[in-house]
PDB file of C-alpha atoms in Angstrom:
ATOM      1  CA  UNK A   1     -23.710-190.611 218.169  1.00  0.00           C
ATOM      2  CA  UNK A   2     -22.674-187.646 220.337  1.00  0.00           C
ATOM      3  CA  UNK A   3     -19.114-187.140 221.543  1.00  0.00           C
ATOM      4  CA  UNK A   4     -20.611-184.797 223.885  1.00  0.00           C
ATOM      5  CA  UNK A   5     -20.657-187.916 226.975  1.00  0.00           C
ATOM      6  CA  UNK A   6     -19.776-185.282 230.032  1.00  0.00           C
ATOM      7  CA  UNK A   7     -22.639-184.806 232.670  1.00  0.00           C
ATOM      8  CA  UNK A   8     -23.753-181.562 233.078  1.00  0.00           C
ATOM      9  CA  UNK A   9     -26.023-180.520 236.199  1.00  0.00           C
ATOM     10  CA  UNK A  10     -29.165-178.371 235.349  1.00  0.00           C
ATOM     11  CA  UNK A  11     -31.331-176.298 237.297  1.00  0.00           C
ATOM     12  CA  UNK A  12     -34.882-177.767 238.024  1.00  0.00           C
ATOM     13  CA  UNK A  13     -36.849-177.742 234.618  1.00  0.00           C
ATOM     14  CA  UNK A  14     -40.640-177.474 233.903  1.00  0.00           C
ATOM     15  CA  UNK A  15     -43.481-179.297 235.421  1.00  0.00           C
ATOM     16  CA  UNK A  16     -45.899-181.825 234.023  1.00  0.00           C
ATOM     17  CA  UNK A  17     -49.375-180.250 233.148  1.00  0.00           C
ATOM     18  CA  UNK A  18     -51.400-183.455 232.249  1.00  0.00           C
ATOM     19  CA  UNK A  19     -50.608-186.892 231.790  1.00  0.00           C
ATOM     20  CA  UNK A  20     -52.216-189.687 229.181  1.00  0.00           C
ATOM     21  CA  UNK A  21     -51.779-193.347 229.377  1.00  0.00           C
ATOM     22  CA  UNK A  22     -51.799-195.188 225.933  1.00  0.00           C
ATOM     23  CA  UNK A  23     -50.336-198.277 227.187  1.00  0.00           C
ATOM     24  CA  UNK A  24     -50.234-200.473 230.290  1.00  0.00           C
ATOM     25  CA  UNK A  25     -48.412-203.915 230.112  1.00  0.00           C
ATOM     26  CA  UNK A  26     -47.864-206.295 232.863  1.00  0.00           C
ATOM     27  CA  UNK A  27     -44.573-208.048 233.497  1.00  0.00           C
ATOM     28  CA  UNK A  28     -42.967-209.595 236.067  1.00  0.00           C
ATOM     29  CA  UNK A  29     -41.501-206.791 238.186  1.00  0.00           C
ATOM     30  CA  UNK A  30     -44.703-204.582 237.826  1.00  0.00           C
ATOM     31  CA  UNK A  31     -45.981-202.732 234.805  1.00  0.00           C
ATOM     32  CA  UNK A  32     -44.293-200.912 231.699  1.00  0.00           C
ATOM     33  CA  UNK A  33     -46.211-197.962 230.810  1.00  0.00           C
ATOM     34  CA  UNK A  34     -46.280-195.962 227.491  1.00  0.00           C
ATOM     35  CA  UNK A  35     -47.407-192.072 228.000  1.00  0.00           C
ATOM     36  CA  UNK A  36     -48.291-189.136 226.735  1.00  0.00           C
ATOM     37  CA  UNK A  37     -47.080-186.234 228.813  1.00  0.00           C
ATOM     38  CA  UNK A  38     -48.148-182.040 227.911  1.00  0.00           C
ATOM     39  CA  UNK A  39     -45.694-179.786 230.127  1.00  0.00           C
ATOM     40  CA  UNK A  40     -45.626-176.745 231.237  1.00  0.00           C
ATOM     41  CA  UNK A  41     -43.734-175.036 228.864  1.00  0.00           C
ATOM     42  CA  UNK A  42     -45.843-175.794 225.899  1.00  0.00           C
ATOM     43  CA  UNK A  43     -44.147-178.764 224.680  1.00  0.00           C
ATOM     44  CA  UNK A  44     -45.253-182.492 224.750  1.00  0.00           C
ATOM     45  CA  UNK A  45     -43.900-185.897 224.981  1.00  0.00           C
ATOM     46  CA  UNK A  46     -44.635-188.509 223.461  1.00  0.00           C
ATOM     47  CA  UNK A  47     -44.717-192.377 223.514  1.00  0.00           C
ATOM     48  CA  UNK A  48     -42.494-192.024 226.951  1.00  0.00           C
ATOM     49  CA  UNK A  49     -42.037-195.587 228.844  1.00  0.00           C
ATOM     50  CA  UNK A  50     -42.681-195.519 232.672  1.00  0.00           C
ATOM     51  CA  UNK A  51     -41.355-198.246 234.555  1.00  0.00           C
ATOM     52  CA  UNK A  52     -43.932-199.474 238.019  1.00  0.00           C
ATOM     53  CA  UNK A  53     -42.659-201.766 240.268  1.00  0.00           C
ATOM     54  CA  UNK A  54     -45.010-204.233 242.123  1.00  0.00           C
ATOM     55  CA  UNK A  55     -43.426-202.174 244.786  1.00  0.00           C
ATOM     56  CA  UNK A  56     -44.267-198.813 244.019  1.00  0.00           C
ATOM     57  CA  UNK A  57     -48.079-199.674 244.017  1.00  0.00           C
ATOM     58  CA  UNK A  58     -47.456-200.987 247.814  1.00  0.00           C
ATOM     59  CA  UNK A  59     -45.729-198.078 248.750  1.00  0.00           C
ATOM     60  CA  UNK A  60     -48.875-196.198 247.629  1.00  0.00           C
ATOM     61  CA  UNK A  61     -51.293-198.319 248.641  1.00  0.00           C
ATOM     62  CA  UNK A  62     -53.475-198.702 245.906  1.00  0.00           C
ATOM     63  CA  UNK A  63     -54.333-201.126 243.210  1.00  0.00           C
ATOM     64  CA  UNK A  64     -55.314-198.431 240.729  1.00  0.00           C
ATOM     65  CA  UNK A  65     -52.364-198.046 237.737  1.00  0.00           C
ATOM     66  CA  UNK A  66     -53.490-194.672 236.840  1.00  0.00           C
ATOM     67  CA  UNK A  67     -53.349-193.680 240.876  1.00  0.00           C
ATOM     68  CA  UNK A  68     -49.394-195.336 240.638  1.00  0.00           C
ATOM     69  CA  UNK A  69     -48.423-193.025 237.709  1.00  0.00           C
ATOM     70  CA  UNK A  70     -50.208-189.557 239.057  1.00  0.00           C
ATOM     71  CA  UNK A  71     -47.900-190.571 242.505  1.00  0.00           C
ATOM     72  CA  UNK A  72     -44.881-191.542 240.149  1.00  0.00           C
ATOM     73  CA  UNK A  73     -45.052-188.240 237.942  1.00  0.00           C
ATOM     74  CA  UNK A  74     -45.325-186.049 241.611  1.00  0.00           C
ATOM     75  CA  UNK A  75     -49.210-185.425 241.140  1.00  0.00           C
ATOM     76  CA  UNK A  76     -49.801-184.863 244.850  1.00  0.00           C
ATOM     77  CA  UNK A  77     -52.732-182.533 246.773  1.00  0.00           C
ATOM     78  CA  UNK A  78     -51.750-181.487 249.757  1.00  0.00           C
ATOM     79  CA  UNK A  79     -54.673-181.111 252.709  1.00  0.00           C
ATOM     80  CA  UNK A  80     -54.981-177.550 252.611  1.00  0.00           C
ATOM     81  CA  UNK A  81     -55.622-177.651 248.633  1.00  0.00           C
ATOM     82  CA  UNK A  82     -57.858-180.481 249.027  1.00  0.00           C
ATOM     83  CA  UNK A  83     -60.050-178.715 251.395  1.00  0.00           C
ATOM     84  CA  UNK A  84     -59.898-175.504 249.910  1.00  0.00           C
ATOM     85  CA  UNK A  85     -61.315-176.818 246.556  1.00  0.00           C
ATOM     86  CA  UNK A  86     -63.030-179.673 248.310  1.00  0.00           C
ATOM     87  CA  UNK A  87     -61.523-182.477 247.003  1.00  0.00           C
ATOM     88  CA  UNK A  88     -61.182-186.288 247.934  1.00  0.00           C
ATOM     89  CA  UNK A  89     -59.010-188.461 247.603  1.00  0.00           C
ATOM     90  CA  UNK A  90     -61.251-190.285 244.771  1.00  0.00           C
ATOM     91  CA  UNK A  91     -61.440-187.228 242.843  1.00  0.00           C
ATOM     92  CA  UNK A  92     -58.923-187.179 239.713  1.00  0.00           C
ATOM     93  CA  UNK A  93     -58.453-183.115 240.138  1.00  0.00           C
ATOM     94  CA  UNK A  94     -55.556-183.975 238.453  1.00  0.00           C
ATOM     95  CA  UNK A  95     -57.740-183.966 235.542  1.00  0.00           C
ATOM     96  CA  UNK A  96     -60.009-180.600 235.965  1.00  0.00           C
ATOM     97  CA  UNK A  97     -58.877-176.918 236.406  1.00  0.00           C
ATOM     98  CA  UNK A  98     -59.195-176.778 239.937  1.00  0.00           C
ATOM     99  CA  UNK A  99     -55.375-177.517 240.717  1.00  0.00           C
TER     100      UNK A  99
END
């Protein structure tokens, strides 16, 4: 194990580009889910767990898993984008090139 224990702040690293789920199990405080995540920078990760509170689908207002994680991992449109590519809310662009 590492001696190295100190906390170091970092700047702001790179952003998700696309997101797989592999695994969603149900427990008692919400869901654990097992991803798949391809950033930015050209590197992937693998097999990450994802915590989702019964909460967290509340706050978003949806009953859709996949919906929770996009909102949990910072997936968001705004308006203007959404109208300039003509998007709605039921569209996955998250998915496509047009983002």
């Amino acid at each position: 194990m590492s001696e190295f224990m100190e906390s170091i702040e970092y700047e702001t690293g790179t952003t998700i580009q696309a997101f797989n789920i592999i695994e969603a199990n149900k427990n008692a405080e919400g869901y654990e889910v097992l991803l798949d995540l391809d950033l930015d920078s050209g590197y992937a990760l693998e097999s990450v767990k994802l915590n989702i509170t019964n909460e967290d689908f509340a706050a978003y207002e949806t009953n859709d898993i996949q919906e929770v994680v996009k909102y949990a991992l910072g997936f968001f449109a705004n308006q203007e984008v959404k109208d300039k590519y003509n998007i709605n809310d039921e569209d996955r662009a998250w998915e496509d090139d047009r983002l």
